[in-house]
Short mmCIF file of C-alpha atoms in Angstrom, two decimals:
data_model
loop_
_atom_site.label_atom_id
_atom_site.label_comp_id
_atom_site.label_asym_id
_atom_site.label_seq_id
_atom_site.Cartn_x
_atom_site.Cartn_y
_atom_site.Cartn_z
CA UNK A 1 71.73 66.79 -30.17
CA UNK A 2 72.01 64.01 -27.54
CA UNK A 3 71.13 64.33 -24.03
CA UNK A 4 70.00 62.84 -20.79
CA UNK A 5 66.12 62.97 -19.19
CA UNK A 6 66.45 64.47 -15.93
CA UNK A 7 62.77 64.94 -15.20
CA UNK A 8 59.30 63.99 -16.47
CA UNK A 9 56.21 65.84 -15.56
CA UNK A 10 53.00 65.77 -17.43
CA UNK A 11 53.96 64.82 -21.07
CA UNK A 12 56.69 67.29 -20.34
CA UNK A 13 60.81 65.75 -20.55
CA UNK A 14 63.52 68.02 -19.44
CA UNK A 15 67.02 66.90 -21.44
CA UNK A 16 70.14 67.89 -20.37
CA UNK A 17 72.76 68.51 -22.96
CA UNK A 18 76.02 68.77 -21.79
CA UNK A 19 77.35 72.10 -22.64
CA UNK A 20 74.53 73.21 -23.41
CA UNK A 21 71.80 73.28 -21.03
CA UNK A 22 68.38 71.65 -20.34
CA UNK A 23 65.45 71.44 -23.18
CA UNK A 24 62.36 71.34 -22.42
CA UNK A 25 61.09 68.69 -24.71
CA UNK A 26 57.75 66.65 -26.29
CA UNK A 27 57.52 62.68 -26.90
CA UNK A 28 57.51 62.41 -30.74
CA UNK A 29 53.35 60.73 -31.05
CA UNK A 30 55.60 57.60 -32.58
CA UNK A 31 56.45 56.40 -29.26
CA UNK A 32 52.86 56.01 -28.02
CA UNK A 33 52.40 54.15 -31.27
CA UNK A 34 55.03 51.50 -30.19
CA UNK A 35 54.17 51.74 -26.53
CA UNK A 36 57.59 52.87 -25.74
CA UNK A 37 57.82 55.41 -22.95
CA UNK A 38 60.74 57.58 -21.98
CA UNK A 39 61.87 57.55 -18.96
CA UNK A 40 63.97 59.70 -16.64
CA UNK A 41 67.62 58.74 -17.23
CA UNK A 42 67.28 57.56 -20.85
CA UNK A 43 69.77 58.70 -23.16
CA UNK A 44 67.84 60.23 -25.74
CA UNK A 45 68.37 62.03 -29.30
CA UNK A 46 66.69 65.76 -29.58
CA UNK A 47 65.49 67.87 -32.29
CA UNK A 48 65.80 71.73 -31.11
CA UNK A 49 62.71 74.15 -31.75
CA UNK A 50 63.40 76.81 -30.00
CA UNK A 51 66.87 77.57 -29.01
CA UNK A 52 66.19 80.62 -27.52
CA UNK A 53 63.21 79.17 -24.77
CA UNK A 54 65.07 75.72 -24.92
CA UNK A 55 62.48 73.89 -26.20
CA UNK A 56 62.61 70.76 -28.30
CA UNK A 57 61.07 67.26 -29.30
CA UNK A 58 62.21 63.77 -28.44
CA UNK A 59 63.53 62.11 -31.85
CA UNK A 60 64.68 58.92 -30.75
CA UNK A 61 65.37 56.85 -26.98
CA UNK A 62 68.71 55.12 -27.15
CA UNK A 63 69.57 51.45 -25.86
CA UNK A 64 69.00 51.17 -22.08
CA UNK A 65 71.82 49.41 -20.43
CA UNK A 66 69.25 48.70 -17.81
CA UNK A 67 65.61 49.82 -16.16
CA UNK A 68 64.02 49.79 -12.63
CA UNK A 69 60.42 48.91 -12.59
CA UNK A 70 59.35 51.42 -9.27
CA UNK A 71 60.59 53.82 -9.90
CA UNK A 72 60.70 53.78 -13.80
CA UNK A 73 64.52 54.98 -14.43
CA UNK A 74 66.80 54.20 -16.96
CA UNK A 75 70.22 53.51 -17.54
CA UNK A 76 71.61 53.23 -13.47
CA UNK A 77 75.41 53.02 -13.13
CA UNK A 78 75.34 52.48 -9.18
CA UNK A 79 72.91 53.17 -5.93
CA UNK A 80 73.31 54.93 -3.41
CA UNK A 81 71.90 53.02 -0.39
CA UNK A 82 71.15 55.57 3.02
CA UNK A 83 69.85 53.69 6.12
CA UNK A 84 70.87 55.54 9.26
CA UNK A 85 72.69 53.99 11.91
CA UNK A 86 69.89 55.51 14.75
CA UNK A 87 67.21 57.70 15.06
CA UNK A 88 65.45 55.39 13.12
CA UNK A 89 67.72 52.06 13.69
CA UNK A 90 67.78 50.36 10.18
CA UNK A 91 64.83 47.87 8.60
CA UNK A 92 67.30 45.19 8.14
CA UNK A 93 64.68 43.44 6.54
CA UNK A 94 63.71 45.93 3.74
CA UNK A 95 67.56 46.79 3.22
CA UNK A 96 68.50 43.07 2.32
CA UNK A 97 65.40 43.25 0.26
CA UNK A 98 66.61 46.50 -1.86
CA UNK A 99 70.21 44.49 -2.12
CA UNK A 100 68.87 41.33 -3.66
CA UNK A 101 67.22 43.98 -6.24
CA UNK A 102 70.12 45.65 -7.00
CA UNK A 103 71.58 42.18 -7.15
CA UNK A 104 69.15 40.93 -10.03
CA UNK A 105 69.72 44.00 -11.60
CA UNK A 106 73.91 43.63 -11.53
CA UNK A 107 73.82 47.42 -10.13
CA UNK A 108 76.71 47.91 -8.07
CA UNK A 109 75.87 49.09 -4.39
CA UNK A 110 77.26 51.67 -2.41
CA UNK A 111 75.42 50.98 1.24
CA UNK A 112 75.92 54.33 3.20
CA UNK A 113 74.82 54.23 6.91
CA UNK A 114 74.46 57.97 7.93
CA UNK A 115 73.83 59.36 11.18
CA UNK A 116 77.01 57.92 12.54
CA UNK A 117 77.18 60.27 15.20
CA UNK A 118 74.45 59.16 16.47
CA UNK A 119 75.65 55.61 17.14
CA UNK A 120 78.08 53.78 19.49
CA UNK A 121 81.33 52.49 18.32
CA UNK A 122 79.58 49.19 19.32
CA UNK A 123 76.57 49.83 16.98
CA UNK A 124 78.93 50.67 13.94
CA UNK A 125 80.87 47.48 14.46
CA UNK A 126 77.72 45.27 14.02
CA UNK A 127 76.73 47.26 11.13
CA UNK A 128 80.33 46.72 9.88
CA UNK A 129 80.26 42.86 10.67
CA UNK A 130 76.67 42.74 9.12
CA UNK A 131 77.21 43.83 5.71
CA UNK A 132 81.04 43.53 4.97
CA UNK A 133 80.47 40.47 2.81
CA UNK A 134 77.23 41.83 0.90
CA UNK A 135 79.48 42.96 -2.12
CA UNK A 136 78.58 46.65 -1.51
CA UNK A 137 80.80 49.43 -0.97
CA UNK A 138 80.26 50.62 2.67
CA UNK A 139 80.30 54.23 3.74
CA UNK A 140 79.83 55.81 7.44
CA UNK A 141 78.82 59.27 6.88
CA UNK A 142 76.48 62.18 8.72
CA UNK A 143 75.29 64.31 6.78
CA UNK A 144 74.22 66.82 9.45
CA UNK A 145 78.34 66.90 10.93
CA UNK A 146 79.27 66.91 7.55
CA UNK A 147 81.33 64.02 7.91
CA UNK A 148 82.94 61.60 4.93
CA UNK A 149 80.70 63.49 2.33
CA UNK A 150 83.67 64.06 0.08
CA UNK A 151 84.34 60.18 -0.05
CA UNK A 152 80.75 60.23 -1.31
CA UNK A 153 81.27 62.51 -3.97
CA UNK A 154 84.26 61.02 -4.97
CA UNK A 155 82.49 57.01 -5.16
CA UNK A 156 79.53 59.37 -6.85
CA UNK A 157 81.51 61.47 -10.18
CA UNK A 158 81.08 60.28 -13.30
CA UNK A 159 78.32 58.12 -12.70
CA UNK A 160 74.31 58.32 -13.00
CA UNK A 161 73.83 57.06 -8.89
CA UNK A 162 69.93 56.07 -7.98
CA UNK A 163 69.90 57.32 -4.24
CA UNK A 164 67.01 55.08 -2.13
CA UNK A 165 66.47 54.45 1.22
CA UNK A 166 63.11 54.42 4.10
CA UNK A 167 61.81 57.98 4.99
CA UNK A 168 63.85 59.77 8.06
CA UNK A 169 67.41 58.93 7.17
CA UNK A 170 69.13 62.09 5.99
CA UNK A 171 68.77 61.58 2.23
CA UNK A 172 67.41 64.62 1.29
CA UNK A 173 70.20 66.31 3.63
CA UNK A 174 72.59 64.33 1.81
CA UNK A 175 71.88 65.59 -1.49
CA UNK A 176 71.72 69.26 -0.50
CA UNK A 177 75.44 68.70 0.73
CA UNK A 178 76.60 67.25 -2.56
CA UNK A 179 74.02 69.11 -5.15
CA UNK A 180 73.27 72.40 -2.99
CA UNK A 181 71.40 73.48 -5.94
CA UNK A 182 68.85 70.92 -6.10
CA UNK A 183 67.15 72.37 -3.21
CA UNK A 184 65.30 69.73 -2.02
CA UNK A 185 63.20 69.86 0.92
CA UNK A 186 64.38 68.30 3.58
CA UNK A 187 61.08 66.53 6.10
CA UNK A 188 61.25 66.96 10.12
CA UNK A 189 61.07 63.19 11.65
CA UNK A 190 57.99 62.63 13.60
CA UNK A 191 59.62 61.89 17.26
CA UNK A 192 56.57 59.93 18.59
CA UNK A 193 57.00 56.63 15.33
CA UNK A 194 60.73 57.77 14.62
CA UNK A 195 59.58 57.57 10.52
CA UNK A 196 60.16 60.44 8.48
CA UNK A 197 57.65 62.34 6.41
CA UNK A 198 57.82 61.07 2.25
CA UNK A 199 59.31 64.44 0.97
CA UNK A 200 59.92 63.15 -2.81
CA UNK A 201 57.32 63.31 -5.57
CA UNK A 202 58.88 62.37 -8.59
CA UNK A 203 62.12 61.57 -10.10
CA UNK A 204 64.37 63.46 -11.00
CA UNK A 205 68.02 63.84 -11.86
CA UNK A 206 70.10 66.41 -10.63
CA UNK A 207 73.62 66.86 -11.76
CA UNK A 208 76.73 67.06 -10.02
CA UNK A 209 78.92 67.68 -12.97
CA UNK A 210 79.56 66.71 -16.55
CA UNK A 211 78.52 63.04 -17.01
CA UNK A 212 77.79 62.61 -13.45
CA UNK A 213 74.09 62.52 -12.03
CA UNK A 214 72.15 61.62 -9.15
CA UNK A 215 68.32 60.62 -8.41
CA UNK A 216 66.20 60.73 -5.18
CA UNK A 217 63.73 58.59 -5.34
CA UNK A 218 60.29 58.31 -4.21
CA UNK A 219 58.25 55.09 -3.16
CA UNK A 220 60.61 53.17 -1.89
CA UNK A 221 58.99 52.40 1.61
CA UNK A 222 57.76 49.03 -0.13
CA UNK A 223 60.42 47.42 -3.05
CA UNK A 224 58.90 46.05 -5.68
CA UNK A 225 60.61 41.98 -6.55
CA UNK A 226 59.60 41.11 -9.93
CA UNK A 227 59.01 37.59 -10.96
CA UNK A 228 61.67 35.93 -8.68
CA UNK A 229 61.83 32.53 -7.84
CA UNK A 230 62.04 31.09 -4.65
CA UNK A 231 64.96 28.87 -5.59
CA UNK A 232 66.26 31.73 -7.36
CA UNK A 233 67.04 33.87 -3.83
CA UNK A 234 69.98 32.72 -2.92
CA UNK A 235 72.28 33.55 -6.01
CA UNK A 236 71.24 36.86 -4.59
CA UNK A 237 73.18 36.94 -1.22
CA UNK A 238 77.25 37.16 -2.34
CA UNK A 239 77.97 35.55 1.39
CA UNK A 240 76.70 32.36 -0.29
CA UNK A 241 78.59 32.02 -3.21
CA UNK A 242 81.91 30.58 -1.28
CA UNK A 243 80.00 27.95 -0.32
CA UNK A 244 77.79 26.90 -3.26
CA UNK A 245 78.50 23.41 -4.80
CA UNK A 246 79.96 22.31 -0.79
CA UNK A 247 76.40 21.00 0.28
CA UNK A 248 75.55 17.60 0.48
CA UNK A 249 72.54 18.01 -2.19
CA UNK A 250 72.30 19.30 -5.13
CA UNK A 251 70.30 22.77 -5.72
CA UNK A 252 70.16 23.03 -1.95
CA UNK A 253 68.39 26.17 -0.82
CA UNK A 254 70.12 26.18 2.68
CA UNK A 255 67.13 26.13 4.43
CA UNK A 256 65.86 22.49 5.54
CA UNK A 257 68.16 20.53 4.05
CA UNK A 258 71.25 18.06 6.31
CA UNK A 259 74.60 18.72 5.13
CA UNK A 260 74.21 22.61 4.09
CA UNK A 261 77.71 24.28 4.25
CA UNK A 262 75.79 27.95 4.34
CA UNK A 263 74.24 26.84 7.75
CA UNK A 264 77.45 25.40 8.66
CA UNK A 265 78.93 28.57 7.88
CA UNK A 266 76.06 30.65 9.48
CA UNK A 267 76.61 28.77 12.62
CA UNK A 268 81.01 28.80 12.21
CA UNK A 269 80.23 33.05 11.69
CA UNK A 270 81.33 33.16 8.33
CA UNK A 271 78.05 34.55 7.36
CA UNK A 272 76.12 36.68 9.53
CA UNK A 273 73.45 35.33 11.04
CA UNK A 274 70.86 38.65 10.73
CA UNK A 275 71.90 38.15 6.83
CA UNK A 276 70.82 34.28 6.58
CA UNK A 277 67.64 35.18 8.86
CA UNK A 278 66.44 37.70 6.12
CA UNK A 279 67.22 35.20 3.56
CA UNK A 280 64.64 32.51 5.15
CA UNK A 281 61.99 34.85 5.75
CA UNK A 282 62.01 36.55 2.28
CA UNK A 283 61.93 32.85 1.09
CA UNK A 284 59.38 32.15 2.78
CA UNK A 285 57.43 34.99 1.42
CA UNK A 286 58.35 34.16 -2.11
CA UNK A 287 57.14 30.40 -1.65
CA UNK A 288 53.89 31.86 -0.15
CA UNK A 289 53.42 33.54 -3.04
CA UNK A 290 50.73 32.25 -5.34
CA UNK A 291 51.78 31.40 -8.76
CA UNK A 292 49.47 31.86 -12.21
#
């Protein structure tokens, strides 16, 4: 039988089999022996035990079309990014960081600011002018009014959707709406720091239909960048890739450089500038990095 992990707890894998139900299963001793761990969304092969209690052993982990490293999923069709437009106003900053990750990764975005209730018309239209060049679908939702959550479940069917965003913005909420049976609990925001309480332990999958899954996930306060290059960054922001090729040098990293048709365009407002500001400072970080 083939199914999907949905959850991993002590040694323990939970595989849904469409049609069928959830096993709980063991790792096969084989995959220690080649270091090969599953992971919550592989695709995986079962042999059935006990059909009676569900239970069942791992036979074999099928090709990942992809992997995140934190958290350690599998096999992502899209993600699900929440910010809220207030109440807390969004880390620009760490949002442009989870894009250029999903960006390495060539996992398509869909960038959902919720809360939209809470913000002015004025406040919405930044947001909109921000991010309408990113190359991410962009939803205005609230999930407490209820509002535009069937778009989401629509952009959300028939896909396995990684859901990620900081503490505080609805997420939880959000789920609830669109799985009510996951049950997950939703944390009270702490009104003196405006940060929400980490509600999330672990992974897990919860399914929305046939073929169509989504994962909360916990962590995500600080992303985790693997092994990119400074001069690597910029194939990372889609507002640059009009203008590639149009500067006056060669491998220009539209930072320091005379001539740079990015900074031109920064300064025409063909890119936004809060966009091209998180671009230098995460490139700054990543040349401050030390190298082994």
């Amino acid at each position: 039988m083939k199914g999907k992990i949905v959850k991993g707890i002590a040694g323990f894998y939970y595989v849904d089999v469409v049609g069928s139900g959830v096993y709980e299963c063991k790792a096969k001793g084989v995959f220690r022996k080649e270091k090969r761990k599953p992971l919550v969304g592989d695709n995986v092969e079962i042999e059935v035990l006990d059909e009676k209690d569900r239970e069942g052993n791992i036979t074999e982990i099928l090709p990942r079309k992809n992997e995140l490293v934190r958290p350690a999923v599998a096999n992502v069709d899209q993600a699900l990014v929440v910010f809220a437009v207030a109440k807390p106003d969004p880390h620009f900053h760490l949002l442009d960081r989870f894009l250029v990750m999903m960006e390495r990764k060539e996992i398509p975005v869909i960038l959902c600011f919720n809360k939209d209730d809470l913000g002015t018309e004025e406040k919405i239209g930044e947001l909109r002018d921000i991010y309408r060049d990113c190359g991410c679908t962009l939803v205005f939702a609230s999930a407490g009014m209820q509002r535009n959550i069937g778009e989401i479940r629509r952009l959300l069917a028939g896909k396995t959707t990684v859901i990620a965003g900081p503490s505080g913005v609805g997420k939880s909420t959000l789920i609830n709406l669109l799985q009510p049976e996951a049950n997950m609990e939703t944390g009270s925001i702490s009104t003196k720091i405006e940060r929400g309480k980490h509600t999330t332990r672990h992974s897990e999958l919860f399914a929305l239909g046939d073929h169509s899954y989504i994962m909360d996930t916990p962590g995500f306060s600080s992303l985790y960048v693997e092994d990119l290059e400074k001069e690597d960054l910029k194939y990372y922001f889609p507002e640059f890739a009009p203008y590639e090729g149009s500067c006056r040098f060669n491998g220009c990293d539209h930072i320091h450089e005379p001539g740079c048709a990015v900074k031109q365009a920064v300064e025409e407002g063909k890119i936004h500038p809060s966009r091209y500001e998180n671009y230098k400072a995460f490139y700054e970080e990543l040349k401050g990095q030390r190298r082994y």
